[in-house]
PDB file of C-alpha atoms in Angstrom:
ATOM      1  CA  MET A   1       0.000   0.000   0.000  1.00  0.00           C
ATOM      2  CA  SER A   2       2.890   2.346   0.660  1.00  0.00           C
ATOM      3  CA  HIS A   3       3.917   2.209  -3.006  1.00  0.00           C
ATOM      4  CA  GLN A   4       0.338   2.503  -4.229  1.00  0.00           C
ATOM      5  CA  PHE A   5      -0.421   5.594  -2.133  1.00  0.00           C
ATOM      6  CA  GLY A   6       3.080   7.084  -2.180  1.00  0.00           C
ATOM      7  CA  TRP A   7       3.689   6.964   1.576  1.00  0.00           C
ATOM      8  CA  ASN A   8       7.088   7.804   2.966  1.00  0.00           C
ATOM      9  CA  SER A   9       8.759   5.437   5.421  1.00  0.00           C
ATOM     10  CA  SER A  10       7.408   7.351   8.447  1.00  0.00           C
ATOM     11  CA  THR A  11       3.807   6.949   7.311  1.00  0.00           C
ATOM     12  CA  ALA A  12       4.329   3.277   6.496  1.00  0.00           C
ATOM     13  CA  GLY A  13       5.904   2.782   9.934  1.00  0.00           C
ATOM     14  CA  LEU A  14       2.969   4.490  11.629  1.00  0.00           C
ATOM     15  CA  VAL A  15       0.489   2.215   9.870  1.00  0.00           C
ATOM     16  CA  GLN A  16       2.509  -0.905  10.641  1.00  0.00           C
ATOM     17  CA  SER A  17       3.132  -0.031  14.287  1.00  0.00           C
ATOM     18  CA  SER A  18      -0.511   0.791  14.971  1.00  0.00           C
ATOM     19  CA  PHE A  19      -1.260  -2.950  15.033  1.00  0.00           C
ATOM     20  CA  PHE A  20       1.385  -3.400  17.728  1.00  0.00           C
ATOM     21  CA  TRP A  21      -0.142  -0.731  19.962  1.00  0.00           C
ATOM     22  CA  GLY A  22      -3.591  -2.285  19.813  1.00  0.00           C
ATOM     23  CA  TYR A  23      -2.139  -5.737  20.439  1.00  0.00           C
ATOM     24  CA  ALA A  24       0.095  -4.679  23.328  1.00  0.00           C
ATOM     25  CA  LEU A  25      -2.546  -2.591  25.080  1.00  0.00           C
ATOM     26  CA  SER A  26      -5.187  -5.331  24.963  1.00  0.00           C
ATOM     27  CA  GLN A  27      -3.134  -8.118  26.546  1.00  0.00           C
ATOM     28  CA  LEU A  28      -3.901  -7.429  30.222  1.00  0.00           C
ATOM     29  CA  PRO A  29      -7.508  -6.318  29.706  1.00  0.00           C
ATOM     30  CA  GLY A  30      -7.992  -9.430  27.560  1.00  0.00           C
ATOM     31  CA  GLY A  31      -6.880 -11.648  30.420  1.00  0.00           C
ATOM     32  CA  TRP A  32      -9.153  -9.908  32.873  1.00  0.00           C
ATOM     33  CA  LEU A  33     -12.111 -10.083  30.487  1.00  0.00           C
ATOM     34  CA  ALA A  34     -11.464 -13.780  29.811  1.00  0.00           C
ATOM     35  CA  LYS A  35     -11.390 -14.510  33.523  1.00  0.00           C
ATOM     36  CA  PHE A  36     -14.551 -12.506  34.158  1.00  0.00           C
ATOM     37  CA  PHE A  37     -16.677 -13.423  31.096  1.00  0.00           C
ATOM     38  CA  GLY A  38     -15.013 -16.635  29.973  1.00  0.00           C
ATOM     39  CA  GLY A  39     -12.566 -17.268  27.178  1.00  0.00           C
ATOM     40  CA  ARG A  40     -15.185 -18.377  24.670  1.00  0.00           C
ATOM     41  CA  LYS A  41     -17.094 -15.091  24.686  1.00  0.00           C
ATOM     42  CA  VAL A  42     -13.950 -12.965  24.651  1.00  0.00           C
ATOM     43  CA  LEU A  43     -12.506 -14.997  21.788  1.00  0.00           C
ATOM     44  CA  GLU A  44     -15.744 -14.657  19.813  1.00  0.00           C
ATOM     45  CA  VAL A  45     -15.759 -10.882  20.276  1.00  0.00           C
ATOM     46  CA  GLY A  46     -12.041 -10.657  19.476  1.00  0.00           C
ATOM     47  CA  VAL A  47     -12.421 -12.584  16.218  1.00  0.00           C
ATOM     48  CA  PHE A  48     -15.444 -10.461  15.291  1.00  0.00           C
ATOM     49  CA  VAL A  49     -13.568  -7.200  15.970  1.00  0.00           C
ATOM     50  CA  TRP A  50     -10.475  -8.150  14.026  1.00  0.00           C
ATOM     51  CA  SER A  51     -12.540  -9.552  11.143  1.00  0.00           C
ATOM     52  CA  LEU A  52     -14.655  -6.408  10.911  1.00  0.00           C
ATOM     53  CA  ALA A  53     -11.585  -4.176  11.103  1.00  0.00           C
ATOM     54  CA  THR A  54      -9.876  -6.228   8.384  1.00  0.00           C
ATOM     55  CA  MET A  55     -12.916  -5.848   6.126  1.00  0.00           C
ATOM     56  CA  LEU A  56     -12.741  -2.071   6.580  1.00  0.00           C
ATOM     57  CA  VAL A  57      -9.194  -1.799   5.197  1.00  0.00           C
ATOM     58  CA  PRO A  58     -10.213  -1.480   1.506  1.00  0.00           C
ATOM     59  CA  LEU A  59     -12.647   1.292   2.422  1.00  0.00           C
ATOM     60  CA  VAL A  60     -10.168   3.341   4.470  1.00  0.00           C
ATOM     61  CA  GLY A  61      -6.942   2.436   2.635  1.00  0.00           C
ATOM     62  CA  GLY A  62      -6.217   5.931   1.359  1.00  0.00           C
ATOM     63  CA  PHE A  63      -7.273   7.672   4.584  1.00  0.00           C
ATOM     64  CA  ILE A  64      -4.404   7.366   7.077  1.00  0.00           C
ATOM     65  CA  PRO A  65      -6.390   8.001  10.316  1.00  0.00           C
ATOM     66  CA  GLY A  66      -8.999   5.424   9.294  1.00  0.00           C
ATOM     67  CA  LEU A  67      -6.338   2.899   8.352  1.00  0.00           C
ATOM     68  CA  VAL A  68      -4.479   3.437  11.627  1.00  0.00           C
ATOM     69  CA  LEU A  69      -7.720   2.977  13.580  1.00  0.00           C
ATOM     70  CA  SER A  70      -8.491  -0.169  11.604  1.00  0.00           C
ATOM     71  CA  ARG A  71      -5.042  -1.596  12.344  1.00  0.00           C
ATOM     72  CA  ILE A  72      -5.396  -0.734  16.043  1.00  0.00           C
ATOM     73  CA  LEU A  73      -8.720  -2.593  16.121  1.00  0.00           C
ATOM     74  CA  VAL A  74      -7.128  -5.618  14.423  1.00  0.00           C
ATOM     75  CA  GLY A  75      -4.444  -5.543  17.123  1.00  0.00           C
ATOM     76  CA  ILE A  76      -7.027  -5.322  19.896  1.00  0.00           C
ATOM     77  CA  GLY A  77      -9.019  -8.203  18.442  1.00  0.00           C
ATOM     78  CA  GLU A  78      -5.945 -10.365  18.110  1.00  0.00           C
ATOM     79  CA  GLY A  79      -4.485  -9.189  21.415  1.00  0.00           C
ATOM     80  CA  VAL A  80      -7.276 -10.633  23.542  1.00  0.00           C
ATOM     81  CA  SER A  81      -7.059 -13.985  21.778  1.00  0.00           C
ATOM     82  CA  PRO A  82      -4.085 -15.589  23.596  1.00  0.00           C
ATOM     83  CA  SER A  83      -5.591 -14.922  27.015  1.00  0.00           C
ATOM     84  CA  ALA A  84      -9.024 -16.043  25.874  1.00  0.00           C
ATOM     85  CA  ALA A  85      -7.637 -19.243  24.345  1.00  0.00           C
ATOM     86  CA  THR A  86      -5.623 -19.988  27.485  1.00  0.00           C
ATOM     87  CA  ASP A  87      -8.718 -19.480  29.640  1.00  0.00           C
ATOM     88  CA  LEU A  88     -10.741 -21.702  27.315  1.00  0.00           C
ATOM     89  CA  ILE A  89      -8.142 -24.490  27.503  1.00  0.00           C
ATOM     90  CA  ALA A  90      -7.786 -24.147  31.274  1.00  0.00           C
ATOM     91  CA  ARG A  91     -11.534 -24.482  31.780  1.00  0.00           C
ATOM     92  CA  GLN A  92     -11.565 -27.631  29.616  1.00  0.00           C
ATOM     93  CA  VAL A  93      -8.677 -29.214  31.543  1.00  0.00           C
ATOM     94  CA  VAL A  94     -10.345 -28.523  34.880  1.00  0.00           C
ATOM     95  CA  ARG A  95     -13.516 -30.309  33.716  1.00  0.00           C
ATOM     96  CA  ILE A  96     -11.610 -33.422  32.643  1.00  0.00           C
TER      97      ILE A  96
END
């Protein structure tokens, strides 16, 4: 996309790093939410959020703030997934 829209390296770096910020900031809240609501529900919401945000990319591709927000939402959706999956597995092991 950087070649298509003529972004410089700073703009491309901003877009790429926005995923990291969403992912990093959702790790601890994702664990708390998984413990409180259960891993299955948190994982479902996380997959929905990152899928919706991924579908928005073609619509906001040329608009940097929209693309950054979309990438942050993808990071948030994916960031809650490890904690949710761990909670889901732990609840299954306890039942066995």
